[in-house]
PDB file of C-alpha atoms in Angstrom:
ATOM      1  CA  MET U1322      18.124 -37.212   8.230  1.00  0.00           C
ATOM      2  CA  ASN U1323      15.980 -39.628   5.784  1.00  0.00           C
ATOM      3  CA  ARG U1324      17.248 -39.277   2.430  1.00  0.00           C
ATOM      4  CA  ALA U1325      13.868 -38.256   0.722  1.00  0.00           C
ATOM      5  CA  LEU U1326      13.460 -35.573   3.414  1.00  0.00           C
ATOM      6  CA  PHE U1327      16.573 -34.177   2.750  1.00  0.00           C
ATOM      7  CA  LYS U1328      16.061 -34.072  -1.294  1.00  0.00           C
ATOM      8  CA  ILE U1329      12.762 -32.254  -0.485  1.00  0.00           C
ATOM      9  CA  TRP U1330      14.269 -30.157   1.669  1.00  0.00           C
ATOM     10  CA  HIS U1331      17.207 -29.258  -0.284  1.00  0.00           C
ATOM     11  CA  PHE U1332      14.935 -28.678  -3.702  1.00  0.00           C
ATOM     12  CA  LEU U1333      12.909 -26.260  -1.242  1.00  0.00           C
ATOM     13  CA  ILE U1334      16.190 -24.156  -0.566  1.00  0.00           C
ATOM     14  CA  LEU U1335      16.989 -24.324  -4.185  1.00  0.00           C
ATOM     15  CA  LEU U1336      13.598 -23.277  -5.416  1.00  0.00           C
ATOM     16  CA  GLN U1337      13.807 -20.534  -2.803  1.00  0.00           C
ATOM     17  CA  HIS U1338      17.196 -19.060  -4.467  1.00  0.00           C
ATOM     18  CA  ILE U1339      15.848 -19.548  -7.672  1.00  0.00           C
ATOM     19  CA  GLN U1340      12.554 -17.543  -7.233  1.00  0.00           C
ATOM     20  CA  LYS U1341      14.734 -14.554  -5.688  1.00  0.00           C
ATOM     21  CA  SER U1342      17.385 -14.792  -8.580  1.00  0.00           C
ATOM     22  CA  LEU U1343      14.174 -14.404 -11.116  1.00  0.00           C
ATOM     23  CA  ALA U1344      12.782 -11.627  -9.156  1.00  0.00           C
ATOM     24  CA  MET U1345      12.637  -8.115 -10.882  1.00  0.00           C
ATOM     25  CA  THR U1346      12.606  -4.784  -9.376  1.00  0.00           C
ATOM     26  CA  TYR U1347      10.195  -2.025 -10.451  1.00  0.00           C
ATOM     27  CA  GLU U1348       9.298   1.322  -9.610  1.00  0.00           C
ATOM     28  CA  PHE U1349       6.091   2.585  -9.855  1.00  0.00           C
ATOM     29  CA  ILE U1350       5.302   6.442 -11.668  1.00  0.00           C
ATOM     30  CA  MET U1351       2.578   8.195  -9.960  1.00  0.00           C
ATOM     31  CA  GLU U1352       0.832  10.376 -12.578  1.00  0.00           C
ATOM     32  CA  ASP U1353      -0.940  12.690  -9.927  1.00  0.00           C
ATOM     33  CA  GLU U1354       0.666  15.089  -7.791  1.00  0.00           C
ATOM     34  CA  ARG U1355      -2.001  14.585  -5.329  1.00  0.00           C
ATOM     35  CA  ILE U1356      -1.311  10.847  -5.342  1.00  0.00           C
ATOM     36  CA  PHE U1357      -4.853   9.538  -4.427  1.00  0.00           C
ATOM     37  CA  SER U1358      -8.150   9.911  -7.021  1.00  0.00           C
ATOM     38  CA  ASP U1359     -11.422   8.092  -6.250  1.00  0.00           C
ATOM     39  CA  CYS U1360     -12.465   4.350  -6.697  1.00  0.00           C
ATOM     40  CA  LYS U1361     -14.484   4.034  -9.729  1.00  0.00           C
ATOM     41  CA  ASP U1362     -17.621   1.637  -9.571  1.00  0.00           C
ATOM     42  CA  LYS U1363     -16.973   1.240  -5.755  1.00  0.00           C
ATOM     43  CA  PRO U1364     -19.678  -0.156  -3.412  1.00  0.00           C
ATOM     44  CA  PRO U1365     -22.363   2.301  -2.142  1.00  0.00           C
ATOM     45  CA  GLY U1366     -21.386   4.222   1.158  1.00  0.00           C
ATOM     46  CA  THR U1367     -18.068   3.899   0.550  1.00  0.00           C
ATOM     47  CA  LEU U1368     -15.970   6.948   1.527  1.00  0.00           C
ATOM     48  CA  ASP U1369     -12.705   8.445  -0.371  1.00  0.00           C
ATOM     49  CA  VAL U1370      -9.414   9.314   1.204  1.00  0.00           C
ATOM     50  CA  ASN U1371     -10.606  12.806   1.744  1.00  0.00           C
ATOM     51  CA  ASP U1372     -13.108  11.147   4.784  1.00  0.00           C
ATOM     52  CA  LEU U1373      -9.987   9.291   5.817  1.00  0.00           C
ATOM     53  CA  PHE U1374      -7.286  12.250   5.894  1.00  0.00           C
ATOM     54  CA  ASP U1375      -7.469  16.041   6.054  1.00  0.00           C
ATOM     55  CA  PHE U1376      -4.574  16.749   3.859  1.00  0.00           C
ATOM     56  CA  THR U1377      -4.841  20.916   4.498  1.00  0.00           C
ATOM     57  CA  ASN U1378      -1.309  20.942   5.966  1.00  0.00           C
ATOM     58  CA  THR U1379       0.208  18.761   3.679  1.00  0.00           C
ATOM     59  CA  THR U1380       2.617  19.746   0.807  1.00  0.00           C
ATOM     60  CA  PHE U1381       2.390  17.670  -2.437  1.00  0.00           C
ATOM     61  CA  GLN U1382       4.963  18.559  -5.542  1.00  0.00           C
ATOM     62  CA  MET U1383       5.295  16.894  -8.795  1.00  0.00           C
ATOM     63  CA  SER U1384       8.939  16.570  -9.824  1.00  0.00           C
ATOM     64  CA  GLU U1385      11.342  14.464 -12.703  1.00  0.00           C
ATOM     65  CA  SER U1386      11.728  12.151  -9.422  1.00  0.00           C
ATOM     66  CA  GLY U1387       8.709  11.626  -8.010  1.00  0.00           C
ATOM     67  CA  VAL U1388       6.070  13.452  -5.756  1.00  0.00           C
ATOM     68  CA  THR U1389       7.971  15.111  -3.062  1.00  0.00           C
ATOM     69  CA  LEU U1390       5.799  15.114   0.518  1.00  0.00           C
ATOM     70  CA  SER U1391       5.957  17.336   3.519  1.00  0.00           C
ATOM     71  CA  GLY U1392       3.936  18.316   6.611  1.00  0.00           C
ATOM     72  CA  CYS U1393       0.765  16.645   8.158  1.00  0.00           C
ATOM     73  CA  LYS U1394      -1.982  14.680   7.680  1.00  0.00           C
ATOM     74  CA  THR U1395      -4.991  14.377  10.225  1.00  0.00           C
ATOM     75  CA  VAL U1396      -7.183  11.445  10.408  1.00  0.00           C
ATOM     76  CA  ILE U1397     -10.685  12.162   9.896  1.00  0.00           C
ATOM     77  CA  TRP U1398     -12.190   8.465   9.496  1.00  0.00           C
ATOM     78  CA  ASP U1399     -14.865   8.161  12.435  1.00  0.00           C
ATOM     79  CA  ILE U1400     -14.206   4.737  13.992  1.00  0.00           C
ATOM     80  CA  GLN U1401     -13.361   3.411  17.213  1.00  0.00           C
ATOM     81  CA  PRO U1402      -9.801   3.216  18.685  1.00  0.00           C
ATOM     82  CA  THR U1403     -10.037  -0.088  19.496  1.00  0.00           C
ATOM     83  CA  ASP U1404     -11.305  -1.322  16.267  1.00  0.00           C
ATOM     84  CA  ARG U1405      -9.212  -3.674  14.115  1.00  0.00           C
ATOM     85  CA  VAL U1406      -8.229  -1.814  10.369  1.00  0.00           C
ATOM     86  CA  GLU U1407      -8.160  -4.213   7.377  1.00  0.00           C
ATOM     87  CA  LEU U1408      -6.584  -3.149   4.233  1.00  0.00           C
ATOM     88  CA  ALA U1409      -7.321  -5.050   0.883  1.00  0.00           C
ATOM     89  CA  VAL U1410      -4.977  -3.813  -1.704  1.00  0.00           C
ATOM     90  CA  SER U1411      -5.567  -4.975  -5.689  1.00  0.00           C
ATOM     91  CA  VAL U1412      -3.803  -4.176  -8.936  1.00  0.00           C
ATOM     92  CA  LEU U1413      -6.129  -3.028 -11.910  1.00  0.00           C
ATOM     93  CA  TYR U1414      -4.543  -2.704 -15.484  1.00  0.00           C
ATOM     94  CA  PHE U1415      -5.919  -0.370 -18.232  1.00  0.00           C
ATOM     95  CA  ASP U1416      -6.884  -2.112 -21.144  1.00  0.00           C
ATOM     96  CA  ARG U1417      -8.743  -1.076 -24.227  1.00  0.00           C
ATOM     97  CA  GLY U1418     -10.430   1.419 -22.122  1.00  0.00           C
ATOM     98  CA  THR U1419     -11.281  -0.330 -19.117  1.00  0.00           C
ATOM     99  CA  TRP U1420      -9.286  -1.301 -15.783  1.00  0.00           C
ATOM    100  CA  GLN U1421      -8.801  -4.958 -15.807  1.00  0.00           C
ATOM    101  CA  PRO U1422      -8.038  -7.191 -12.667  1.00  0.00           C
ATOM    102  CA  THR U1423      -4.774  -8.760 -12.224  1.00  0.00           C
ATOM    103  CA  THR U1424      -3.207 -11.215  -9.980  1.00  0.00           C
ATOM    104  CA  LEU U1425      -1.479  -9.134  -7.934  1.00  0.00           C
ATOM    105  CA  ASN U1426      -3.634  -8.480  -5.076  1.00  0.00           C
ATOM    106  CA  MET U1427      -3.037  -8.222  -1.244  1.00  0.00           C
ATOM    107  CA  LEU U1428      -5.094  -8.508   1.965  1.00  0.00           C
ATOM    108  CA  ILE U1429      -3.672  -7.247   5.429  1.00  0.00           C
ATOM    109  CA  LYS U1430      -5.839  -8.343   8.073  1.00  0.00           C
ATOM    110  CA  ASP U1431      -4.774  -6.175  10.561  1.00  0.00           C
ATOM    111  CA  PHE U1432      -2.741  -3.166   9.378  1.00  0.00           C
ATOM    112  CA  CYS U1433      -2.063  -1.368  12.428  1.00  0.00           C
ATOM    113  CA  LYS U1434      -0.160  -4.021  13.786  1.00  0.00           C
ATOM    114  CA  VAL U1435       2.037  -4.038  10.890  1.00  0.00           C
ATOM    115  CA  MET U1436       2.365  -0.735   9.829  1.00  0.00           C
ATOM    116  CA  PHE U1437       5.869   0.045  10.876  1.00  0.00           C
ATOM    117  CA  ASP U1438       6.924  -3.601  10.023  1.00  0.00           C
ATOM    118  CA  GLU U1439      10.023  -3.136   7.975  1.00  0.00           C
ATOM    119  CA  LYS U1440       9.655  -6.240   5.926  1.00  0.00           C
ATOM    120  CA  GLN U1441       6.329  -4.753   4.095  1.00  0.00           C
ATOM    121  CA  VAL U1442       6.039  -3.465   1.217  1.00  0.00           C
ATOM    122  CA  TRP U1443       4.788   0.219   1.943  1.00  0.00           C
ATOM    123  CA  TYR U1444       7.607   0.730   5.033  1.00  0.00           C
ATOM    124  CA  ASP U1445      10.158   2.439   2.788  1.00  0.00           C
ATOM    125  CA  SER U1446       8.112   4.382   0.901  1.00  0.00           C
ATOM    126  CA  TYR U1447       5.571   5.415   3.531  1.00  0.00           C
ATOM    127  CA  SER U1448       6.038   4.565   7.618  1.00  0.00           C
ATOM    128  CA  LYS U1449      10.013   5.172   7.413  1.00  0.00           C
ATOM    129  CA  HIS U1450       8.902   8.470   6.851  1.00  0.00           C
ATOM    130  CA  ILE U1451       6.505   9.283   9.457  1.00  0.00           C
ATOM    131  CA  GLN U1452       8.520  11.448  12.195  1.00  0.00           C
ATOM    132  CA  ASN U1453       5.790  11.026  15.111  1.00  0.00           C
ATOM    133  CA  ALA U1454       5.891   6.891  14.615  1.00  0.00           C
ATOM    134  CA  ALA U1455       5.398   5.859  18.504  1.00  0.00           C
ATOM    135  CA  GLU U1456       2.792   8.057  18.887  1.00  0.00           C
ATOM    136  CA  VAL U1457       1.249   6.707  15.247  1.00  0.00           C
ATOM    137  CA  ASN U1458       2.238   3.061  16.069  1.00  0.00           C
ATOM    138  CA  ASN U1459      -0.700   3.282  19.170  1.00  0.00           C
ATOM    139  CA  THR U1460      -3.108   5.791  17.517  1.00  0.00           C
ATOM    140  CA  CYS U1461      -2.832   4.091  13.879  1.00  0.00           C
ATOM    141  CA  TYR U1462      -6.090   5.190  11.596  1.00  0.00           C
ATOM    142  CA  ARG U1463      -8.079   4.784  14.800  1.00  0.00           C
ATOM    143  CA  VAL U1464      -8.171   7.693  16.272  1.00  0.00           C
ATOM    144  CA  LYS U1465     -10.267  10.697  15.061  1.00  0.00           C
ATOM    145  CA  GLY U1466      -7.758  13.933  14.988  1.00  0.00           C
ATOM    146  CA  SER U1467      -4.606  12.300  15.603  1.00  0.00           C
ATOM    147  CA  PRO U1468      -1.738  13.510  13.381  1.00  0.00           C
ATOM    148  CA  ILE U1469       0.643  11.779  10.964  1.00  0.00           C
ATOM    149  CA  ILE U1470       3.758  14.284  10.817  1.00  0.00           C
ATOM    150  CA  PHE U1471       5.822  13.441   7.407  1.00  0.00           C
ATOM    151  CA  GLU U1472       9.645  14.561   7.007  1.00  0.00           C
ATOM    152  CA  GLU U1473      10.365  16.174   3.702  1.00  0.00           C
ATOM    153  CA  TYR U1474      10.834  13.271   1.111  1.00  0.00           C
ATOM    154  CA  THR U1475      10.257  12.094  -2.760  1.00  0.00           C
ATOM    155  CA  ILE U1476       7.908   8.947  -2.550  1.00  0.00           C
ATOM    156  CA  GLN U1477       9.730   6.552  -5.046  1.00  0.00           C
ATOM    157  CA  PRO U1478       7.700   3.270  -4.692  1.00  0.00           C
ATOM    158  CA  VAL U1479       9.688   0.038  -5.305  1.00  0.00           C
ATOM    159  CA  PHE U1480       8.099  -3.589  -5.729  1.00  0.00           C
ATOM    160  CA  SER U1481       9.883  -6.803  -6.436  1.00  0.00           C
ATOM    161  CA  SER U1482       8.024  -9.152  -8.633  1.00  0.00           C
ATOM    162  CA  GLY U1483       8.723 -12.958  -9.720  1.00  0.00           C
ATOM    163  CA  MET U1484       6.764 -12.396 -12.471  1.00  0.00           C
ATOM    164  CA  ILE U1485       7.344  -9.808 -15.795  1.00  0.00           C
ATOM    165  CA  ILE U1486       4.721  -6.638 -15.074  1.00  0.00           C
ATOM    166  CA  LYS U1487       3.994  -5.578 -19.115  1.00  0.00           C
ATOM    167  CA  SER U1488       3.942  -1.670 -19.534  1.00  0.00           C
ATOM    168  CA  GLY U1489       0.828   0.178 -19.599  1.00  0.00           C
ATOM    169  CA  ARG U1490      -1.254   2.448 -16.684  1.00  0.00           C
ATOM    170  CA  TYR U1491      -1.967   0.715 -13.490  1.00  0.00           C
ATOM    171  CA  ALA U1492      -4.539   1.308 -10.633  1.00  0.00           C
ATOM    172  CA  MET U1493      -3.266   0.396  -6.937  1.00  0.00           C
ATOM    173  CA  ARG U1494      -6.940   0.161  -5.075  1.00  0.00           C
ATOM    174  CA  PHE U1495      -6.715   0.030  -1.436  1.00  0.00           C
ATOM    175  CA  MET U1496      -9.608  -0.750   0.484  1.00  0.00           C
ATOM    176  CA  HIS U1497      -9.752  -0.039   4.496  1.00  0.00           C
ATOM    177  CA  SER U1498     -12.068  -1.662   6.750  1.00  0.00           C
ATOM    178  CA  ALA U1499     -13.112  -1.044  10.449  1.00  0.00           C
ATOM    179  CA  TYR U1500     -13.869  -4.512  12.511  1.00  0.00           C
ATOM    180  CA  ASP U1501     -15.523  -3.346  15.694  1.00  0.00           C
ATOM    181  CA  ASN U1502     -14.817  -5.832  18.962  1.00  0.00           C
ATOM    182  CA  ASN U1503     -17.270  -8.014  17.755  1.00  0.00           C
ATOM    183  CA  GLY U1504     -15.904  -8.621  14.547  1.00  0.00           C
ATOM    184  CA  LEU U1505     -18.436  -6.858  12.810  1.00  0.00           C
ATOM    185  CA  VAL U1506     -17.866  -4.964   9.569  1.00  0.00           C
ATOM    186  CA  ARG U1507     -18.354  -1.128  10.143  1.00  0.00           C
ATOM    187  CA  PRO U1508     -20.257   0.654   7.162  1.00  0.00           C
ATOM    188  CA  ASN U1509     -17.888   3.697   6.722  1.00  0.00           C
ATOM    189  CA  LYS U1510     -15.428   1.702   4.485  1.00  0.00           C
ATOM    190  CA  ILE U1511     -12.846   3.691   2.588  1.00  0.00           C
ATOM    191  CA  CYS U1512     -11.764   3.295  -1.091  1.00  0.00           C
ATOM    192  CA  TYR U1513      -8.992   5.063  -3.105  1.00  0.00           C
ATOM    193  CA  GLU U1514      -6.687   4.322  -5.924  1.00  0.00           C
ATOM    194  CA  ILE U1515      -2.958   5.220  -6.773  1.00  0.00           C
ATOM    195  CA  LYS U1516      -2.968   5.710 -10.932  1.00  0.00           C
ATOM    196  CA  GLY U1517       0.232   5.545 -12.597  1.00  0.00           C
ATOM    197  CA  GLU U1518       2.839   2.915 -14.499  1.00  0.00           C
ATOM    198  CA  PHE U1519       5.546   0.207 -13.683  1.00  0.00           C
ATOM    199  CA  LYS U1520       9.163   0.877 -14.469  1.00  0.00           C
ATOM    200  CA  LYS U1521      11.454  -1.581 -14.666  1.00  0.00           C
ATOM    201  CA  SER U1522      14.498  -0.093 -12.545  1.00  0.00           C
ATOM    202  CA  SER U1523      17.095  -3.026 -12.279  1.00  0.00           C
ATOM    203  CA  GLN U1524      18.027  -5.930 -14.458  1.00  0.00           C
ATOM    204  CA  TRP U1525      17.591  -9.704 -13.421  1.00  0.00           C
ATOM    205  CA  LYS U1526      19.172  -9.959  -9.817  1.00  0.00           C
TER     206      LYS U1526
END
């Protein structure tokens, strides 16, 4: 191997190890027993989480260890089974009475394709606990009337970050968009937020 290329390769490996060693783990402490709240200043015509799911048969219970979830939610989003579902997540910080954008953002072009991917940030606190996973893996959020059944578990979202997250209130904003077979976005987008605070759950790795 060329010496210059070897040095670059060695540097990239070293950088990767440094980034991992500097990563900190944070737990997201939710402030609302019902978990979800409406998006503020959402675009006209945008729907909320209650237009995505029917939570009639879902149980939420807040305790010191987090929100315990059990039961079943039913998809009621009126899109087509062949649609592509895009998920955009942005994190807002509450500062001096207003919600301010941060650099913590994520865009998943095809959420249904990776919904049960164990490497995804939501897997341990969400997809892992779906009992009818084989069915949901096919229907995702695209089939109106399809159930998503949960085992009883306590939601404890944990995130790793290479940057220090300052204390305070945060809102994780979720925007779901459906695209038809022609790549055209449907008008019935879904927007909702989960509010809480980040708490450092471990020391430097």
